[in-house]
Short mmCIF file of C-alpha atoms in Angstrom, two decimals:
data_model
loop_
_atom_site.label_atom_id
_atom_site.label_comp_id
_atom_site.label_asym_id
_atom_site.label_seq_id
_atom_site.Cartn_x
_atom_site.Cartn_y
_atom_site.Cartn_z
CA MET A 1 -48.14 -39.37 -27.77
CA ILE A 2 -46.47 -36.89 -25.40
CA SER A 3 -48.82 -35.15 -23.01
CA THR A 4 -49.00 -31.36 -23.14
CA GLY A 5 -47.38 -31.20 -19.71
CA ARG A 6 -44.48 -33.44 -20.72
CA ARG A 7 -43.93 -31.42 -23.90
CA SER A 8 -43.94 -28.18 -21.94
CA VAL A 9 -41.41 -29.52 -19.44
CA LEU A 10 -39.07 -30.67 -22.20
CA ARG A 11 -39.14 -27.31 -23.95
CA THR A 12 -38.73 -25.42 -20.67
CA VAL A 13 -35.68 -27.51 -19.78
CA ALA A 14 -34.21 -26.90 -23.23
CA LEU A 15 -34.74 -23.15 -22.95
CA THR A 16 -33.37 -22.98 -19.41
CA VAL A 17 -30.23 -24.90 -20.26
CA ALA A 18 -29.67 -23.02 -23.51
CA THR A 19 -29.62 -19.73 -21.60
CA GLY A 20 -27.46 -21.00 -18.75
CA ALA A 21 -24.06 -21.92 -20.18
CA ILE A 22 -21.71 -23.69 -17.80
CA GLY A 23 -18.42 -22.64 -19.37
CA LEU A 24 -17.52 -25.85 -21.17
CA ALA A 25 -14.82 -25.54 -23.83
CA SER A 26 -17.19 -26.35 -26.68
CA ALA A 27 -18.40 -24.54 -29.76
CA VAL A 28 -22.11 -24.51 -30.52
CA LYS A 29 -23.09 -24.42 -34.17
CA PRO A 30 -26.10 -25.35 -36.28
CA THR A 31 -25.74 -28.39 -38.49
CA ALA A 32 -25.57 -28.09 -42.25
CA ALA A 33 -27.13 -31.50 -42.77
CA ALA A 34 -30.13 -30.05 -44.59
CA ALA A 35 -27.97 -28.61 -47.37
CA LYS A 36 -28.95 -31.42 -49.74
CA SER A 37 -32.54 -31.70 -50.85
CA ALA A 38 -34.72 -33.77 -48.57
CA LEU A 39 -36.29 -36.99 -49.80
CA VAL A 40 -39.47 -36.93 -47.76
CA PRO A 41 -42.72 -38.15 -49.31
CA ALA A 42 -45.67 -35.97 -50.16
CA GLY A 43 -47.74 -35.21 -47.08
CA ALA A 44 -44.85 -35.54 -44.62
CA THR A 45 -45.46 -32.10 -43.12
CA HIS A 46 -44.49 -33.06 -39.56
CA LEU A 47 -41.32 -34.84 -40.66
CA ASP A 48 -40.30 -32.01 -42.96
CA ALA A 49 -40.77 -29.48 -40.14
CA LEU A 50 -38.75 -31.66 -37.74
CA MET A 51 -35.89 -31.91 -40.24
CA LYS A 52 -35.79 -28.13 -40.54
CA ARG A 53 -35.75 -27.70 -36.76
CA LEU A 54 -33.02 -30.30 -36.34
CA ALA A 55 -30.93 -28.57 -39.00
CA GLN A 56 -31.02 -25.42 -36.86
CA ALA A 57 -30.45 -27.16 -33.54
CA PRO A 58 -26.86 -26.60 -32.32
CA ARG A 59 -24.25 -29.33 -32.14
CA ARG A 60 -21.30 -29.13 -29.73
CA ARG A 61 -18.12 -30.09 -31.55
CA ASP A 62 -15.20 -28.20 -29.99
CA PHE A 63 -14.69 -30.09 -26.76
CA LYS A 64 -11.22 -30.11 -25.21
CA THR A 65 -12.06 -32.86 -22.73
CA VAL A 66 -15.23 -34.73 -21.80
CA PRO A 67 -16.10 -36.60 -18.57
CA MET A 68 -16.81 -40.31 -18.38
CA ILE A 69 -20.44 -39.69 -17.38
CA LEU A 70 -22.24 -36.71 -18.86
CA ASP A 71 -24.15 -34.98 -16.08
CA HIS A 72 -25.34 -31.74 -17.66
CA PRO A 73 -27.37 -31.18 -20.87
CA GLU A 74 -24.76 -28.74 -22.20
CA GLN A 75 -22.45 -31.75 -22.61
CA TRP A 76 -24.62 -33.34 -25.33
CA ASP A 77 -26.94 -32.15 -28.12
CA HIS A 78 -29.88 -31.64 -25.80
CA GLU A 79 -31.78 -29.22 -28.06
CA ALA A 80 -31.82 -31.70 -30.95
CA LEU A 81 -32.71 -34.57 -28.62
CA THR A 82 -35.57 -32.54 -27.17
CA GLU A 83 -36.93 -31.94 -30.68
CA VAL A 84 -36.96 -35.69 -31.32
CA LEU A 85 -38.57 -36.47 -27.96
CA SER A 86 -41.25 -33.88 -28.72
CA TYR A 87 -42.19 -35.34 -32.12
CA GLN A 88 -45.93 -35.95 -32.14
CA PRO A 89 -46.89 -38.44 -34.89
CA ALA A 90 -47.48 -41.92 -33.48
CA ALA A 91 -45.56 -43.75 -36.20
CA LYS A 92 -42.03 -43.59 -34.84
CA GLN A 93 -39.39 -46.22 -34.14
CA ALA A 94 -36.12 -46.29 -32.20
CA TRP A 95 -33.52 -48.72 -33.53
CA ASP A 96 -30.96 -50.23 -31.15
CA ASN A 97 -27.99 -50.44 -33.55
CA THR A 98 -24.72 -51.98 -32.36
CA ASP A 99 -22.92 -53.80 -35.21
CA ILE A 100 -21.29 -51.79 -38.01
CA ALA A 101 -21.14 -54.90 -40.20
CA GLY A 102 -24.76 -55.85 -39.60
CA PRO A 103 -27.79 -55.06 -41.81
CA TRP A 104 -28.90 -52.10 -39.67
CA LEU A 105 -29.03 -49.46 -42.43
CA ASN A 106 -30.90 -51.76 -44.80
CA MET A 107 -33.39 -52.73 -42.10
CA MET A 108 -34.17 -49.07 -41.37
CA ARG A 109 -34.55 -48.41 -45.11
CA ASN A 110 -37.02 -51.28 -45.39
CA ALA A 111 -38.96 -50.03 -42.37
CA LEU A 112 -39.17 -46.56 -43.92
CA ASN A 113 -40.43 -47.91 -47.23
CA THR A 114 -43.04 -50.12 -45.59
CA GLN A 115 -44.33 -47.49 -43.18
CA ILE A 116 -44.46 -44.71 -45.76
CA TRP A 117 -45.83 -46.45 -48.84
CA SER A 118 -47.41 -49.68 -47.60
CA PHE A 119 -49.11 -48.36 -44.46
CA LYS A 120 -49.38 -44.72 -45.64
CA HIS A 121 -47.55 -43.06 -42.75
CA PRO A 122 -45.56 -40.34 -44.54
CA ASP A 123 -44.52 -38.75 -41.24
CA PHE A 124 -42.91 -41.97 -39.96
CA LEU A 125 -39.73 -41.17 -38.02
CA ALA A 126 -36.88 -43.65 -37.61
CA VAL A 127 -34.16 -42.99 -35.05
CA SER A 128 -30.88 -44.89 -34.92
CA VAL A 129 -29.67 -45.11 -31.31
CA THR A 130 -26.15 -46.04 -32.30
CA HIS A 131 -23.52 -47.64 -30.08
CA GLY A 132 -21.07 -50.54 -30.15
CA THR A 133 -19.06 -50.77 -33.37
CA ALA A 134 -21.95 -49.23 -35.31
CA ASP A 135 -21.05 -45.93 -33.63
CA LEU A 136 -17.77 -45.93 -35.59
CA ALA A 137 -19.81 -45.30 -38.75
CA LEU A 138 -20.76 -41.88 -37.39
CA TYR A 139 -17.18 -40.51 -37.47
CA ASP A 140 -15.74 -38.65 -40.45
CA GLN A 141 -12.96 -40.12 -42.56
CA THR A 142 -10.37 -37.75 -41.06
CA ILE A 143 -10.67 -39.38 -37.66
CA TRP A 144 -10.82 -42.86 -39.26
CA ASP A 145 -7.46 -42.17 -40.90
CA LYS A 146 -5.81 -40.65 -37.84
CA TYR A 147 -6.81 -43.42 -35.44
CA GLN A 148 -6.90 -46.32 -37.93
CA LEU A 149 -10.45 -47.13 -36.88
CA THR A 150 -10.50 -50.18 -39.13
CA ASN A 151 -8.76 -51.86 -36.17
CA LEU A 152 -11.99 -51.45 -34.19
CA ALA A 153 -14.46 -51.81 -37.07
CA GLY A 154 -12.97 -54.90 -38.72
CA ASP A 155 -11.23 -55.66 -41.99
CA GLU A 156 -14.46 -55.19 -43.95
CA PHE A 157 -14.15 -51.46 -43.28
CA LYS A 158 -10.81 -50.14 -44.51
CA THR A 159 -12.56 -46.77 -44.74
CA ASN A 160 -15.92 -45.51 -43.54
CA THR A 161 -17.91 -46.45 -46.63
CA LEU A 162 -21.24 -45.98 -44.82
CA ILE A 163 -20.98 -42.17 -44.90
CA ILE A 164 -20.66 -42.10 -48.70
CA GLU A 165 -23.90 -41.46 -50.55
CA ARG A 166 -23.90 -43.56 -53.69
CA LYS A 167 -26.48 -41.58 -55.68
CA GLU A 168 -25.33 -37.99 -56.08
CA THR A 169 -27.92 -37.07 -58.71
CA ALA A 170 -31.07 -35.25 -57.68
CA ALA A 171 -33.75 -37.83 -57.01
CA ASP A 172 -37.50 -37.57 -57.37
CA ALA A 173 -39.07 -38.30 -53.99
CA ALA A 174 -42.22 -39.47 -55.78
CA ASN A 175 -40.38 -42.12 -57.81
CA TYR A 176 -40.07 -44.61 -54.97
CA GLU A 177 -40.26 -47.70 -57.20
CA ASP A 178 -36.92 -46.99 -58.92
CA PRO A 179 -34.92 -50.22 -58.28
CA THR A 180 -31.64 -48.30 -58.41
CA GLY A 181 -32.81 -45.07 -56.76
CA PRO A 182 -32.26 -43.61 -53.29
CA PHE A 183 -35.06 -45.74 -51.80
CA SER A 184 -33.46 -48.98 -52.98
CA SER A 185 -30.62 -51.07 -51.60
CA ASP A 186 -28.37 -49.37 -54.16
CA ASP A 187 -28.17 -46.36 -51.83
CA THR A 188 -28.33 -47.72 -48.32
CA SER A 189 -26.06 -45.09 -46.80
CA ILE A 190 -26.17 -42.80 -43.80
CA PRO A 191 -26.45 -39.59 -45.89
CA ALA A 192 -29.30 -41.03 -47.98
CA LEU A 193 -31.22 -42.06 -44.86
CA MET A 194 -30.60 -38.65 -43.30
CA ARG A 195 -32.15 -37.03 -46.36
CA ARG A 196 -35.20 -39.18 -45.70
CA GLY A 197 -35.46 -37.89 -42.13
CA VAL A 198 -33.69 -40.67 -40.21
CA VAL A 199 -32.04 -39.30 -37.07
CA PHE A 200 -28.69 -40.84 -36.15
CA MET A 201 -27.73 -40.59 -32.49
CA SER A 202 -24.21 -41.24 -31.21
CA CYS A 203 -23.70 -42.73 -27.75
CA HIS A 204 -21.19 -40.90 -25.54
CA ASN A 205 -20.54 -44.09 -23.58
CA ALA A 206 -19.50 -45.83 -26.80
CA ILE A 207 -17.19 -42.94 -27.65
CA TRP A 208 -15.59 -43.15 -24.19
CA GLU A 209 -15.05 -46.89 -24.56
CA GLN A 210 -13.61 -46.50 -28.07
CA ALA A 211 -11.13 -43.94 -26.76
CA ALA A 212 -10.07 -46.44 -24.09
CA ALA A 213 -9.64 -49.17 -26.71
CA LEU A 214 -7.45 -46.92 -28.89
CA ILE A 215 -5.22 -46.06 -25.94
CA LYS A 216 -4.95 -49.74 -24.98
CA ILE A 217 -3.77 -50.83 -28.45
CA GLY A 218 -1.38 -47.90 -28.81
CA LEU A 219 -3.28 -45.87 -31.40
CA ASN A 220 -2.90 -42.51 -29.69
CA PRO A 221 -0.39 -40.52 -31.77
CA ASP A 222 -0.78 -37.28 -29.79
CA LYS A 223 -0.54 -39.09 -26.43
CA LEU A 224 -3.85 -37.59 -25.35
CA SER A 225 -5.51 -38.31 -22.07
CA HIS A 226 -8.58 -40.54 -22.14
CA ALA A 227 -10.84 -37.49 -21.68
CA ALA A 228 -9.11 -35.53 -24.45
CA LEU A 229 -9.14 -38.41 -26.92
CA ALA A 230 -12.86 -38.99 -26.32
CA ALA A 231 -13.39 -35.27 -26.92
CA GLU A 232 -11.54 -35.42 -30.24
CA LEU A 233 -13.63 -38.36 -31.40
CA THR A 234 -16.78 -36.47 -30.42
CA ASN A 235 -15.67 -33.44 -32.39
CA HIS A 236 -15.48 -35.57 -35.55
CA LEU A 237 -19.02 -36.90 -35.62
CA VAL A 238 -20.42 -36.44 -39.11
CA ASP A 239 -22.71 -33.53 -39.78
CA GLY A 240 -26.27 -34.00 -38.57
CA VAL A 241 -25.56 -36.64 -35.91
CA VAL A 242 -27.13 -36.06 -32.49
CA LEU A 243 -24.80 -36.67 -29.55
CA ILE A 244 -26.59 -38.36 -26.63
CA PRO A 245 -25.29 -39.20 -23.12
CA GLY A 246 -25.86 -42.94 -23.48
CA ALA A 247 -27.71 -45.35 -25.74
CA GLY A 248 -29.48 -47.54 -23.19
CA GLY A 249 -30.76 -44.66 -21.10
CA THR A 250 -31.83 -42.62 -24.12
CA LEU A 251 -33.72 -45.58 -25.57
CA LEU A 252 -35.84 -45.58 -22.42
CA GLU A 253 -36.57 -41.86 -22.84
CA LEU A 254 -37.65 -42.50 -26.44
CA GLN A 255 -39.89 -45.40 -25.46
CA GLN A 256 -41.54 -43.35 -22.73
CA VAL A 257 -42.74 -40.84 -25.34
CA GLY A 258 -44.08 -43.42 -27.77
CA PHE A 259 -41.15 -44.65 -29.87
CA HIS A 260 -41.39 -48.36 -30.66
CA TYR A 261 -38.23 -50.34 -29.92
CA ALA A 262 -36.52 -52.16 -32.77
#
């Protein structure tokens, strides 16, 4: 649990930074991730409130260039990150996800189901601290097409199938035993998990390294600089993703406020 002093400091920092723009070429806009109905269980009052706050927290997605090392909160989604760090319920887990082809989405789904319905923690919060090739799953299809990201993701991913929700019909959050419903392996997708309150964080360091890899293999059609290409990738993170300065360092911040490492 975060102490009152720690919580106060976090919110003060967020307010101070939000009112002190540093002139970066970036647009700040709320996310529309909450447009679809949430799939939170009955009694998840804290999680539901967090989802609403995160939906209103701005995301910066109009960068022209970005530095190698982010050194100011205005360069990442600090308001959204602060909301997550301030989350009070003790049942919360930070997943260190690195492999796009691994079982990471399914493992988080299983953790959600077990925490919520087996151990009766409806406010359980799962956070994906995403880097490595897993971070490629957080880009929209437009950027996948432009930069042929299958070359980085592997032949299994000709397109970004992980951002496609497989169950478009309205689901009943109380019907969690449906073997083909949104709580089953039939809909292990990023949008479905987002509707359940999972927070996906994208590592800036991974974005910077992916930009370098694209330049190295000649997939840079606009001949952008490293800093500009990394900015373009950042601007195409899917709706609702939280941009963080780095996965390893942010995992430590999450652990310090009570998130359990997975």
